[in-house]
Short mmCIF file of C-alpha atoms in Angstrom, two decimals:
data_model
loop_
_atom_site.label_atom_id
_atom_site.label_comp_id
_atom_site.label_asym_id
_atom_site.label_seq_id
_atom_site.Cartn_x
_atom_site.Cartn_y
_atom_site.Cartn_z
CA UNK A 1 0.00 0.00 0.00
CA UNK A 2 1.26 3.54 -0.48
CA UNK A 3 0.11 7.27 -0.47
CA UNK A 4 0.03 10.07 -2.94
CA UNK A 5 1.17 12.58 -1.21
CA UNK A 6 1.42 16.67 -1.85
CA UNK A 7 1.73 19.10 1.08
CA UNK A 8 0.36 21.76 -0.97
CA UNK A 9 -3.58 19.48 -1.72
CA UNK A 10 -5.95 18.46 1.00
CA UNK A 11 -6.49 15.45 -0.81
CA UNK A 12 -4.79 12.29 -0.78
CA UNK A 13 -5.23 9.10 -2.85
CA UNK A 14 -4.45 6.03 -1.02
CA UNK A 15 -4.36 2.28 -2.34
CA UNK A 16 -3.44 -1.31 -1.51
CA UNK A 17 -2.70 -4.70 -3.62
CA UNK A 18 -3.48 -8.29 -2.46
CA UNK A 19 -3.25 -11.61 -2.86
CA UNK A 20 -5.21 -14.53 -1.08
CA UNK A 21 -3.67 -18.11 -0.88
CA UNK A 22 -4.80 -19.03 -4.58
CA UNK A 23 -2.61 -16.12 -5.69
CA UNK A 24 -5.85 -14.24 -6.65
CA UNK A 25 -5.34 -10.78 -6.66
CA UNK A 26 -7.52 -7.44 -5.09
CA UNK A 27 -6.94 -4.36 -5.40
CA UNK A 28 -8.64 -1.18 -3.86
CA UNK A 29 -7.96 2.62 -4.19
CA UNK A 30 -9.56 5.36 -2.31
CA UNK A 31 -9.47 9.37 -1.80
CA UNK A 32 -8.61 10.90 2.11
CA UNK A 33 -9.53 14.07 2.82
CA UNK A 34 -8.83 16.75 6.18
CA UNK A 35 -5.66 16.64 8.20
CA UNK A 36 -3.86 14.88 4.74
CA UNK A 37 -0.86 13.24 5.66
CA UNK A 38 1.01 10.22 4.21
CA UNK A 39 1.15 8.54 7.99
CA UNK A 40 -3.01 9.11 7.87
CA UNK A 41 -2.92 7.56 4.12
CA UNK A 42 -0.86 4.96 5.24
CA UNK A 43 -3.73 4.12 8.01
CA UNK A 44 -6.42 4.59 6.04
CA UNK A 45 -4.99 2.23 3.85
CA UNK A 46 -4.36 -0.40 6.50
CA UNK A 47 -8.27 0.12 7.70
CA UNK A 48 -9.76 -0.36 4.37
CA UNK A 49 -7.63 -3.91 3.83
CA UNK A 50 -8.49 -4.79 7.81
CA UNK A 51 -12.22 -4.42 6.90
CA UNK A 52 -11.93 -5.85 3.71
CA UNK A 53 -10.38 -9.35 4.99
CA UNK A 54 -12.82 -12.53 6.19
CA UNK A 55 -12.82 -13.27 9.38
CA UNK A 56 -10.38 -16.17 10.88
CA UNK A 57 -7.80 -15.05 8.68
CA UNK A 58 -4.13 -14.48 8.76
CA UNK A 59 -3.33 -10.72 7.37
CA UNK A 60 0.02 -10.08 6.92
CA UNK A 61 0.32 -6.16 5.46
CA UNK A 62 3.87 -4.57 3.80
CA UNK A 63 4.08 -1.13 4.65
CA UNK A 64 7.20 1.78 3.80
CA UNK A 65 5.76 3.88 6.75
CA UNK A 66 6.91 2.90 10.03
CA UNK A 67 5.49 5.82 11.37
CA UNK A 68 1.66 4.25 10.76
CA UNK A 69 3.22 0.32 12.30
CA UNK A 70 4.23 2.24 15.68
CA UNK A 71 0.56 4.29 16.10
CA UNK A 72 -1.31 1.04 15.94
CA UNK A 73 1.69 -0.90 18.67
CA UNK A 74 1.31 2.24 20.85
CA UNK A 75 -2.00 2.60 20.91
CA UNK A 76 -2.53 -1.08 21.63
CA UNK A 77 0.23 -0.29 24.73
CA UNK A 78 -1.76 2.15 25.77
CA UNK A 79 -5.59 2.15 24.55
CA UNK A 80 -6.40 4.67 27.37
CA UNK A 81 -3.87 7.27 25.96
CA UNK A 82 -4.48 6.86 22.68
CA UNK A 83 -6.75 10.40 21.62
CA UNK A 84 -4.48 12.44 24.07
CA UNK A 85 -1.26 11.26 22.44
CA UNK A 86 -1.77 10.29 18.78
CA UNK A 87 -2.54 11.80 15.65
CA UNK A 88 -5.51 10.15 13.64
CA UNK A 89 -6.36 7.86 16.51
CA UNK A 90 -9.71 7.14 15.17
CA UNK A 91 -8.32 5.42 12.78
CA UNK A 92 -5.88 3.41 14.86
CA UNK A 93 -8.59 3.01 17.08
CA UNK A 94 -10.66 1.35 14.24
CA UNK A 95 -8.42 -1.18 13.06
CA UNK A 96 -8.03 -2.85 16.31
CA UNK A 97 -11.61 -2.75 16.84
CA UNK A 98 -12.60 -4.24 13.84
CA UNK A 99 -9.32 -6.48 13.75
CA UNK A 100 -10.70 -8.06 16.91
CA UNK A 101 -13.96 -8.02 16.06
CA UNK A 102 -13.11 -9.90 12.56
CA UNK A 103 -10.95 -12.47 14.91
CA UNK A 104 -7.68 -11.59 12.59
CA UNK A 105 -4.13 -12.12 12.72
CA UNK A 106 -2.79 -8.79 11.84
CA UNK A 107 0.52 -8.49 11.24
CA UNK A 108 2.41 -5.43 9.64
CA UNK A 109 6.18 -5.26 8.37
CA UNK A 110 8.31 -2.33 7.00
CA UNK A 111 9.52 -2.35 3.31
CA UNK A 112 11.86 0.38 1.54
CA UNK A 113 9.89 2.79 -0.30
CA UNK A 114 10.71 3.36 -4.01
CA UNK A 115 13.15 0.40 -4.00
CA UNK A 116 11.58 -1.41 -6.96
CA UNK A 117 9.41 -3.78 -5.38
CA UNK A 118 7.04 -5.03 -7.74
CA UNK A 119 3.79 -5.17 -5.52
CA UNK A 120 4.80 -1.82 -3.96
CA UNK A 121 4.80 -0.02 -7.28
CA UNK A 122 1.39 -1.49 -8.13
CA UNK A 123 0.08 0.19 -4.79
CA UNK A 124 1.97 3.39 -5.30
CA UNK A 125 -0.24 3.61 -9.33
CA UNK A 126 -3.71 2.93 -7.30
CA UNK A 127 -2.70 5.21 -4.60
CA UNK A 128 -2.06 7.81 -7.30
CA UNK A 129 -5.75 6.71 -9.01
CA UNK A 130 -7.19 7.16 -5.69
CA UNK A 131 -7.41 10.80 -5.97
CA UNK A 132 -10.06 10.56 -8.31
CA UNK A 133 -12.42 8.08 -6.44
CA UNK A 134 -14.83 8.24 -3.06
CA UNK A 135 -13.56 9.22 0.00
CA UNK A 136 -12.78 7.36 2.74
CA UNK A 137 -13.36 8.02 6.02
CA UNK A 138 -14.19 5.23 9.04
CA UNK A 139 -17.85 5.03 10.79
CA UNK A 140 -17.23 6.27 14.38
CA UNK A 141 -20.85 5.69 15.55
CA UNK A 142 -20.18 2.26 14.69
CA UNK A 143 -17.18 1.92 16.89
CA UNK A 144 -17.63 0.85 20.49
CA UNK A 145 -14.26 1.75 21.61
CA UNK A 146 -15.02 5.70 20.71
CA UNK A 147 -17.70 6.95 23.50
CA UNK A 148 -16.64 10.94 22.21
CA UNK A 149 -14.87 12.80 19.28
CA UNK A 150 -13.80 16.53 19.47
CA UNK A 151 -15.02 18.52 16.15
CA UNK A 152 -14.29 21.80 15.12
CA UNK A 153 -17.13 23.43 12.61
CA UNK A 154 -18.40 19.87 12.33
CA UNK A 155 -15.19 18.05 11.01
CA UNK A 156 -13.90 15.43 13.52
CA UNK A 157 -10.49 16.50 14.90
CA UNK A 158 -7.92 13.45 14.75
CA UNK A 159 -5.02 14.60 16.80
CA UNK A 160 -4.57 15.18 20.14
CA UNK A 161 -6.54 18.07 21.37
CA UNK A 162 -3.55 20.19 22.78
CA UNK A 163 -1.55 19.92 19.17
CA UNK A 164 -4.69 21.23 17.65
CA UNK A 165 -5.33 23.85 20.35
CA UNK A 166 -1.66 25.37 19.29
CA UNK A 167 -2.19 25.56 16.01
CA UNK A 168 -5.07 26.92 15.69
CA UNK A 169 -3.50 29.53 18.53
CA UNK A 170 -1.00 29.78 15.79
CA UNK A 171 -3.43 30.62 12.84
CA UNK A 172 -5.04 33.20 14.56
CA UNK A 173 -2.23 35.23 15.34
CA UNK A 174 -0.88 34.86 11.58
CA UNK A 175 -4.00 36.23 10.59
CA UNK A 176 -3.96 39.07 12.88
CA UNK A 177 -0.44 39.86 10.70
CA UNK A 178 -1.29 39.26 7.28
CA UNK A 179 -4.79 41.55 7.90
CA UNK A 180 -2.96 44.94 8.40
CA UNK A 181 -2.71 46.88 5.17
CA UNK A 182 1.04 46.91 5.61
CA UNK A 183 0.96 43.08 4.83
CA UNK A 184 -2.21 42.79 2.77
CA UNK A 185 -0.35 45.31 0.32
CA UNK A 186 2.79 43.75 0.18
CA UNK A 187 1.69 39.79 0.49
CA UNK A 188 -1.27 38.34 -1.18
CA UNK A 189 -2.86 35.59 -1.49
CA UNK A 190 -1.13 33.41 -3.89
CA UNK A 191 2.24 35.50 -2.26
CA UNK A 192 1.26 33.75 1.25
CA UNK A 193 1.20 30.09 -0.74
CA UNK A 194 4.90 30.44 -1.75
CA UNK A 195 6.33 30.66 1.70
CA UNK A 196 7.87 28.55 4.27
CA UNK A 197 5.57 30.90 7.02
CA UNK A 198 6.76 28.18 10.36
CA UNK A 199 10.60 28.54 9.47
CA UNK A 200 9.81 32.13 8.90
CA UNK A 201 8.50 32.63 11.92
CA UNK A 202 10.58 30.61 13.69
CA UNK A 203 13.47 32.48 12.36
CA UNK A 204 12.03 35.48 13.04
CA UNK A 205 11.73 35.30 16.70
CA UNK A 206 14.52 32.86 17.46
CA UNK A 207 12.14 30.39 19.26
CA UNK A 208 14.19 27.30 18.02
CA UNK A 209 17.13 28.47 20.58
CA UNK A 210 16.58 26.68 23.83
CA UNK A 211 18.04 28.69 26.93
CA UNK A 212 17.92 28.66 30.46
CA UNK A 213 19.21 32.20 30.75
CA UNK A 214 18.85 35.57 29.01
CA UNK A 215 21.66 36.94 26.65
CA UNK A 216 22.02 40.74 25.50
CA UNK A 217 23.25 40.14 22.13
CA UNK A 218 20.40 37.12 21.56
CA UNK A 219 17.63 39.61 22.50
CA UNK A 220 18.83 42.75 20.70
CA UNK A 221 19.15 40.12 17.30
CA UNK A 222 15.62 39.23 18.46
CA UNK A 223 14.43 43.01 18.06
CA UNK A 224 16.46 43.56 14.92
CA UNK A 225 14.67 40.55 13.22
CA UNK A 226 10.78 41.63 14.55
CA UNK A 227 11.16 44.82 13.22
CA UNK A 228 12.61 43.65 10.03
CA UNK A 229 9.99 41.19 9.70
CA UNK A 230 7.39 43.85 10.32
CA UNK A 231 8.69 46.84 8.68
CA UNK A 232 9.28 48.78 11.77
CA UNK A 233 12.87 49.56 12.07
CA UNK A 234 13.80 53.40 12.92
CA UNK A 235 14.08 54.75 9.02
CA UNK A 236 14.39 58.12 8.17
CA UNK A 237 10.32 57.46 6.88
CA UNK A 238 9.18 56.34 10.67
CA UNK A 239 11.27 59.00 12.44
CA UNK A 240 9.70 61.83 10.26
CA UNK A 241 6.27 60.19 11.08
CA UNK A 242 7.20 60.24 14.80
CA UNK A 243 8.80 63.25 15.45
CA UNK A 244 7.29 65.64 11.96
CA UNK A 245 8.76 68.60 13.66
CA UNK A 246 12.48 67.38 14.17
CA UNK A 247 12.94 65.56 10.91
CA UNK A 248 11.70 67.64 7.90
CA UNK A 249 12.00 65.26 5.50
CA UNK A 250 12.80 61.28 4.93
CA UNK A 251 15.09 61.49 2.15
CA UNK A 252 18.12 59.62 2.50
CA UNK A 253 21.01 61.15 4.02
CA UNK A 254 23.70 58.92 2.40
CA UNK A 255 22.54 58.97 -1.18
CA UNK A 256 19.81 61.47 -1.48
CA UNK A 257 18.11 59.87 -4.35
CA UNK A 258 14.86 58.04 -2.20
CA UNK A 259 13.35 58.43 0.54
CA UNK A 260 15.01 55.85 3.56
CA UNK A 261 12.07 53.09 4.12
CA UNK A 262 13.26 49.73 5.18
CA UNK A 263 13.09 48.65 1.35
CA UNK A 264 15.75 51.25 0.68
CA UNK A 265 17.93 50.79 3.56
CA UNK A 266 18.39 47.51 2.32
CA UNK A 267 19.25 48.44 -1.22
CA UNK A 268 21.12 51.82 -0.98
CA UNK A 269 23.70 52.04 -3.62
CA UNK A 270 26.17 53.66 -0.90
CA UNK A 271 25.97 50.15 1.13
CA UNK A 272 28.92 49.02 1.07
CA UNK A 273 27.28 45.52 0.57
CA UNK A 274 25.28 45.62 -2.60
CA UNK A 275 21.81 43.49 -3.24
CA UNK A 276 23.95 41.14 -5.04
CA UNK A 277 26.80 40.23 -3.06
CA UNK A 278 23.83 38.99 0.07
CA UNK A 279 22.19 37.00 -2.72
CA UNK A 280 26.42 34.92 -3.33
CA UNK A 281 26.20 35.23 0.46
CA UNK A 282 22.92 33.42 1.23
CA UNK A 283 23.35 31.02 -1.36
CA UNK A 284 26.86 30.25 -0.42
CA UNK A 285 25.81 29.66 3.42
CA UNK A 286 22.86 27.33 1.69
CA UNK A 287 25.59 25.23 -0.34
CA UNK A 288 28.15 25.12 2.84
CA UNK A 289 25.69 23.93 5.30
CA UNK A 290 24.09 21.57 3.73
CA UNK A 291 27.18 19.73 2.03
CA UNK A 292 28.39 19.69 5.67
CA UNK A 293 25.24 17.75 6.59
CA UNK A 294 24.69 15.61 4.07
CA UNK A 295 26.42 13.74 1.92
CA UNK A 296 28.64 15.94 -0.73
CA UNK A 297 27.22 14.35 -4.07
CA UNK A 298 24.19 14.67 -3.71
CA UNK A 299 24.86 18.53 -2.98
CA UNK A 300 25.69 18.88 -7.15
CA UNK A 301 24.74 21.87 -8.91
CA UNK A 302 23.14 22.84 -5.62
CA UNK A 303 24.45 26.75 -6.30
CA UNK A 304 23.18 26.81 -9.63
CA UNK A 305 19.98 25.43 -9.01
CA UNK A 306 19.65 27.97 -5.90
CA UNK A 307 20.47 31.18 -8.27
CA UNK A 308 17.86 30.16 -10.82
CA UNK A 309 14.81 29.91 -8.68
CA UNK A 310 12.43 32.72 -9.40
CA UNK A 311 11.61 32.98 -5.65
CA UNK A 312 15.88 34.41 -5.27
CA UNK A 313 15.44 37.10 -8.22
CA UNK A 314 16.37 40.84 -8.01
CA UNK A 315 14.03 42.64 -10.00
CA UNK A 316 14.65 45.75 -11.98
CA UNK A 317 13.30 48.03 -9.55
CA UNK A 318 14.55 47.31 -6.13
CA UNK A 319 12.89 49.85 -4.26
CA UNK A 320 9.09 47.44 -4.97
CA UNK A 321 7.65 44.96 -3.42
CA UNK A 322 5.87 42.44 -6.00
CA UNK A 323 2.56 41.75 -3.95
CA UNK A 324 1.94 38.58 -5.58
CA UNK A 325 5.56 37.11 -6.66
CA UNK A 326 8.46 36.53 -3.58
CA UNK A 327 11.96 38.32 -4.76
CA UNK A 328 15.11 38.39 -3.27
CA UNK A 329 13.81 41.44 -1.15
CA UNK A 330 10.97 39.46 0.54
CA UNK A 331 14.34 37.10 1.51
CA UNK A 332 16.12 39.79 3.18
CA UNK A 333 12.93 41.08 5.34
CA UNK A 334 12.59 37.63 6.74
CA UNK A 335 10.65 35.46 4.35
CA UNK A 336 11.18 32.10 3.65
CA UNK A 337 10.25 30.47 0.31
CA UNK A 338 8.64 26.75 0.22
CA UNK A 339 11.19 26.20 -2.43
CA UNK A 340 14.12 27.04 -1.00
CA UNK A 341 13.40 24.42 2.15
CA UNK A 342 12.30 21.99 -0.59
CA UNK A 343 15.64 22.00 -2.20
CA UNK A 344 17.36 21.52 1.07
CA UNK A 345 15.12 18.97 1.93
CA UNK A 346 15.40 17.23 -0.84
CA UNK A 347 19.25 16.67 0.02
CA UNK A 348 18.48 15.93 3.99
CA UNK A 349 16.11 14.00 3.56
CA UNK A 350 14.66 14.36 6.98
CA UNK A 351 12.64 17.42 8.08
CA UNK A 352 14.77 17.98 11.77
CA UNK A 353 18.04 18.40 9.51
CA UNK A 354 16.49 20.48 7.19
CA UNK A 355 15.05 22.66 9.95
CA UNK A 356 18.46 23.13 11.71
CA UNK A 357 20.10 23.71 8.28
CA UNK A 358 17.46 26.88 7.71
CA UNK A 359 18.01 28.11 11.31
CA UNK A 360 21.58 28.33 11.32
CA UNK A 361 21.78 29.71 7.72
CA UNK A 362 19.14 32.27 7.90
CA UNK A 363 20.92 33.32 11.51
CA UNK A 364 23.95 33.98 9.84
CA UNK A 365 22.40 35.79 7.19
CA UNK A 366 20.44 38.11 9.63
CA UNK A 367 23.63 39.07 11.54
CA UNK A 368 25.18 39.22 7.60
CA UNK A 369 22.64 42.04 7.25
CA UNK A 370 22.54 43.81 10.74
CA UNK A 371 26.82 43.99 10.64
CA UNK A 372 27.10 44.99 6.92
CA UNK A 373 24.31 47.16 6.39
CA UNK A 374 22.14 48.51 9.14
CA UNK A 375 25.00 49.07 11.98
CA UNK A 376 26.54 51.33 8.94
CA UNK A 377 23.65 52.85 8.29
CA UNK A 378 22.79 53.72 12.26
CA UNK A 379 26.37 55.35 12.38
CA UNK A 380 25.65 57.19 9.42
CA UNK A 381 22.48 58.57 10.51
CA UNK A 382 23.45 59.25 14.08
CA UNK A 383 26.58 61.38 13.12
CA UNK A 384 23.91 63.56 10.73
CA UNK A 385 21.69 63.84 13.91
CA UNK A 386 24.52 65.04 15.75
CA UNK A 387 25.34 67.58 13.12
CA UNK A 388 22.13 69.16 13.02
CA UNK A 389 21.70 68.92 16.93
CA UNK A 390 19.07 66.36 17.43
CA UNK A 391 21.09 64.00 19.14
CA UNK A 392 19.16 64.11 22.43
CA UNK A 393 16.42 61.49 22.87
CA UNK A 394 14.83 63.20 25.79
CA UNK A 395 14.40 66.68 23.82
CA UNK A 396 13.02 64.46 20.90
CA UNK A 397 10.32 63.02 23.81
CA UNK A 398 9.48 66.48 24.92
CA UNK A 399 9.03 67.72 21.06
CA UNK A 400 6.37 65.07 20.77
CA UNK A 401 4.33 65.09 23.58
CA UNK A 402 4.25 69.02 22.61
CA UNK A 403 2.92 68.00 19.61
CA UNK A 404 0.27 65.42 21.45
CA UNK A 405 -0.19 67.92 23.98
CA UNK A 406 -1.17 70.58 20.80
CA UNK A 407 -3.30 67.74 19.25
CA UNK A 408 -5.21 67.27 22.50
CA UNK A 409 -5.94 70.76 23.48
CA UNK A 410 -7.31 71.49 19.44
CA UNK A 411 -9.65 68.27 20.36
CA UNK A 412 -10.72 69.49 23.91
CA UNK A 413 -11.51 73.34 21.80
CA UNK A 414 -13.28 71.87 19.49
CA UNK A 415 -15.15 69.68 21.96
CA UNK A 416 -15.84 73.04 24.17
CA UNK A 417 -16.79 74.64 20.87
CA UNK A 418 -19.31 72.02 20.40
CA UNK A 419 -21.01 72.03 23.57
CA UNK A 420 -21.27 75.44 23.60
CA UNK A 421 -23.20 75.44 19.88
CA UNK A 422 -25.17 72.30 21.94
CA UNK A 423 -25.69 74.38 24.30
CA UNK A 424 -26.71 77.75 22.37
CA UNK A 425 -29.32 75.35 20.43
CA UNK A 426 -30.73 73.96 23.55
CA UNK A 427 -31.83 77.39 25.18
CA UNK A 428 -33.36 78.51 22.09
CA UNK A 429 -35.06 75.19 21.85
CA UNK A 430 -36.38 75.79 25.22
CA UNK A 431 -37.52 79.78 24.36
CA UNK A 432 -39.36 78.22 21.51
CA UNK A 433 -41.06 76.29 23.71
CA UNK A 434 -41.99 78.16 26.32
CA UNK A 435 -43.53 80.46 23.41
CA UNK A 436 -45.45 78.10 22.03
CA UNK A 437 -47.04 77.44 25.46
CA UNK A 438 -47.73 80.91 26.21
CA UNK A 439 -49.41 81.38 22.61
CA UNK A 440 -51.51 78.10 23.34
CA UNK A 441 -52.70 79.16 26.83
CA UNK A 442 -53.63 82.40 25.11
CA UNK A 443 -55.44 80.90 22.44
CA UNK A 444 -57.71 78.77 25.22
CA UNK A 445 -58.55 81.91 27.41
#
């Protein structure tokens, strides 16, 4: 049996070959849908051929996911644990039901995938048919071994209900982010489906570093990498924003062709990085750590591959954002493209090495960045503050709460104003009134 499996589709084919004592053959293919995964194929897989064998019988199934053989022994070690601890334990909890239930033999061993095993192939084709037939899903009502199931807007949840908790924790903060029009403008839709957001995010705030203790230089990297990721680093652009009546204009002080946003800081011709030597240097820290990691042929044509992909362009116009396409920009505020952890994955097989790979090489790259091109910039821009005497941080406090203070008192005016005008049009409400009485009562005498 075998999956067809792509992260980027909700729906997964699975399939399964089989052959009774007479050497008669059976096949069945099927279509999964919600939480898709190839361990949840895998089990679906193994529940369809459980429920699909005559009782009294010997099943013996080959399976390449060892991941699926160890739900089904765990949750037989502990049945009591099983919907706290596993993913898709309605399944697992299925098969053993109806493996009992059918009196079977069930047993399950591991086969390479992909290694040219005839019967394997033939699964991996119906797996791939799958896609286009019913859907499978198991009858829980039916099972006596599930009293309860969790569902969120009426889908059954099948993991545990603390993973889920997180994640949907997760989604609703990264919602909260992409809804501000400083992110809906920038990253759209289709944008959003073209990047790596947990490695992103994970790079972002450094949350993969496990310490007991605080350190200076890990929190100021911290700060330098949220306010990259969310365009709010001090520019020239902010600072007039913040103080308007201290900073008369945003243009850039080193170049004076653009006004300094975070876009521009980045790609200032008077860096003495340019755009294209951080591209070499993020592609060469790529190339180094992975050939490190894994083995050093299968790292071939790694760099070329890497300076071809659309997602690691420089466009024409450097100081744009495309809102729908990533660029080489997007990379150096802090986004991560799905094809760039493909590639490494690809060569690392494993997801935990090609997490650590992206970690470390996107660290180095941040620090690349703050050392090369924003700590030269600060100096720049502090030494033109001191020249034109706006050095002090205090005096630039007391300019702005001036400013609020001004903004305040035109409110509160305007707010007297009213209620005075309120005020004026209640008392000749009340005279008209008291008029209109007086003519009345006259009128009845």
């Amino acid at each position: 049996m075998a999956d067809n499996n792509n992260s980027h589709v909700t729906t997964i084919g699975c399939g399964w070959c089989a052959f009774d004592e007479n050497d008669t053959e059976f096949n069945f293919s099927g279509k999964v849908e919600n939480f898709a995964s190839s361990t949840r194929v895998e089990l679906m897989a193994i529940l369809t051929a459980v429920y699909a064998t005559l009782k009294r019988s010997r099943l013996c199934i080959f399976t390449d996911s060892q991941v699926a053989i160890d739900a089904i022994a765990n949750a037989a070690a502990n049945p009591r644990k099983a919907h706290r601890k596993l993913k898709n334990w309605t399944i697992v909890k299925a098969i053993e039901e109806i493996a009992n239930i059918q009196n079977l033999t069930l047993q399950l061993k591991k086969v390479k995938a992909h290694s040219g095993v005839i019967h394997n192939e033939t699964a991996d084709k119906l797996a791939r048919e799958g896609c286009f037939k019913p859907v499978c899903f198991p009858d829980l009502q039916s099972l006596t071994s599930v009293n309860a199931v969790s569902c969120w807007n009426t889908e059954t949840i099948e993991e545990p209900l603390r993973h889920f908790t997180k994640k949907l924790d997760k989604a609703k903060h990264s919602i909260k982010w992409r809804l501000p029009n400083r992110n809906i403008s920038t990253i759209s839709a289709f944008k959003s489906k073209q990047i790596q957001w947990e490695s992103s995010w994970r790079m972002t705030m450094l949350s993969y570093i496990d310490r007991n203790v605080t350190d200076n230089k890990e929190t100021q990297q911290r700060a330098f990498n949220v306010k990259l990721f969310n365009n709010e680093l001090p520019t020239l652009e902010k600072l007039k924003d913040r103080f308007p009546k201290i900073y008369e204009n945003n243009s850039c002080i080193r170049c004076n062709l653009e006004k300094e946003d975070q876009v521009h800081v980045l790609t200032c011709p008077k860096n003495l990085i340019d755009i294209h030597s951080c591209k070499n240097k993020l592609i060469n820290l790529l190339v180094s750590k992975t050939t490190t990691v894994a083995c050093g042929d299968r790292c071939k044509n790694m760099c070329k591959i890497l300076e071809a992909l659309k997602e690691l362009h420089i466009p024409r116009d450097v100081s744009t954002r495309d809102a729908d396409h990533l660029s080489f920009i997007d990379v150096m505020l802090g986004l991560i493209p799905i094809t760039v952890y493909d590639i490494v994955l690809q060569k690392v097989v494993t997801h935990e090495l090609a997490d650590q790979i992206i970690d470390d090489v996107f660290n180095q790259f941040k620090l690349f960045l703050h050392t090369h091109i924003w700590k030269d910039r600060c100096t720049a821009v502090k030494k033109w503050e001191t020249e034109n005497g706006i050095s002090n941080n205090k005096w630039k406090k007391k300019v702005r709460n001036e400013t609020l203070d001004t903004t305040v008192t035109s409110q509160t005016n305007n707010t007297d104003n009213n209620s005075v005008l309120n005020n004026t049009t209640q008392d000749l409400y009340i005279i008209m009134l008291l008029k209109i009485a007086i003519i009345e009562l006259g009128c009845i005498k």
